[in-house]
Amino acid sequence: MNTHELLKIENLSVNVSEKEILKGLNLEVNEGEVHVLLGPNGAGKSTLGNAIMGNPSYEITDGKIFFNQKDITDFSADKRAAEGLFMSFQNPIEVPGIRLGTFIRNAISAQTKKPIKLLAYKKKLEEAMKILGMDNNFADRDLNVGFSGGEKKKAEILQLLMLSPKLAILDETDSGLDVDAVRTVSKGVKEYQKRENGALIIITHSTRILESLKIDKAHILIGGRIVKSGGPELVEEINNEGFEKYEQVVV
Ligand SMILES: Nc1ncnc2c1ncn2[C@@H]1O[C@H](COP(=O)(O)OP(=O)(O)OP(=O)(O)O)[C@@H](O)[C@H]1O
Ligand SMILES: [Mg+2]
């Protein structure tokens, strides 16, 4: 048994609305590692993220998920978050009536089950917002309501910095960001890694967010399965040649 093993997915099959999307997927992520997940539209990348997080709309029909050597396959989403799992969503939802700052505070206390010292929290929040170049008044705005696309993504990375998970799944966090915003978000992601030795699964269609990160492994997901795993050179290969070569493997 590898003591540094953080996430282990065995033969995972997942149905969405009664349709099988993931078909026996295997994946292992060790502590502190950066993994990149590539694949064509509709391959099942976001589905995998949602299934790891325990979203109840994603029904696990076969296989197991282990986190920190614990079988979390039947854990609720809240319990998984408390174990140290986090996902930054491809399309963050707007939540009127709950301020961003309050939302993050509630999420932290739900996970630690301890009251938060308000002053220390505010200081930490302001520091994290500074890293992300976010104006302090964002904390008082309703969660994602009226946020621009880029601001929503930054709010996700703010949650990442504040929650300090053991594993973060970033689902197209770089899509729709301008050049400077990609740099800022990358800075936030690097800061998370440095502080927490945090592991990452980065789902992306572009390589911009990867430029400042050291990638350990890359995987290609097609048709609900990982059809190829390799090192950072795989990202380069897909960039140049696309998925065609691997699509033929899928039956
Ligand atoms: N909540 C849902 N309801 C219905 N179908 C869904 C749902 N979530 C995913 N699917 C379907 O599952 C398939 C895989 O979707 P998924 O979002 O995982 O793809 P993806 O690899 O993330 O693609 P993209 O690169 O476009 O984000 C798609 O055919 C999609 O329509
Ligand atoms: Mg997706």
Coordinates of N, CA and C in Angstrom, one line a residue, residues 153 170-178 182 185 202-210:
K153 N -15.1 32.6 -11.8 CA -13.9 31.6 -11.7 C -13.0 32.0 -10.6
L170 N -10.3 21.1 -10.7 CA -10.6 22.4 -11.4 C -11.2 22.1 -12.8
D171 N -12.5 22.3 -12.9 CA -13.1 22.0 -14.1 C -13.2 23.2 -15.0
E172 N -12.3 23.3 -16.0 CA -12.2 24.4 -16.9 C -12.2 25.8 -16.3
T173 N -11.4 25.8 -15.2 CA -11.3 27.1 -14.5 C -10.7 28.2 -15.3
D174 N -10.0 27.8 -16.4 CA -9.3 28.8 -17.2 C -10.1 29.2 -18.4
S175 N -11.3 28.6 -18.6 CA -12.0 28.9 -19.9 C -12.7 30.3 -19.7
G176 N -12.6 31.0 -20.7 CA -13.2 32.4 -20.7 C -12.5 33.4 -19.9
L177 N -11.2 33.1 -19.5 CA -10.5 34.1 -18.8 C -9.5 34.9 -19.7
D178 N -9.4 36.2 -19.5 CA -8.4 36.9 -20.3 C -7.0 36.5 -19.9
V182 N -5.9 34.6 -16.3 CA -5.4 33.2 -16.3 C -4.1 33.3 -15.4
V185 N -5.3 33.6 -11.7 CA -5.9 32.3 -11.3 C -4.7 31.3 -11.1
I202 N -6.7 18.8 -13.0 CA -7.1 20.0 -13.8 C -7.7 19.5 -15.1
I203 N -9.0 19.9 -15.3 CA -9.7 19.5 -16.5 C -9.6 20.8 -17.4
T204 N -9.1 20.7 -18.6 CA -8.9 21.9 -19.4 C -8.9 21.5 -20.9
H205 N -9.3 22.5 -21.7 CA -9.1 22.4 -23.1 C -8.0 23.3 -23.6
S206 N -7.4 24.0 -22.7 CA -6.3 24.9 -23.1 C -5.1 24.6 -22.3
T207 N -3.9 25.1 -22.6 CA -2.8 24.8 -21.8 C -2.2 26.0 -21.1
R208 N -3.0 27.1 -21.2 CA -2.5 28.3 -20.6 C -2.3 28.2 -19.1
I209 N -3.3 27.5 -18.4 CA -3.3 27.4 -17.0 C -2.2 26.5 -16.5
L210 N -1.7 25.6 -17.5 CA -0.7 24.6 -17.1 C 0.7 25.1 -17.2

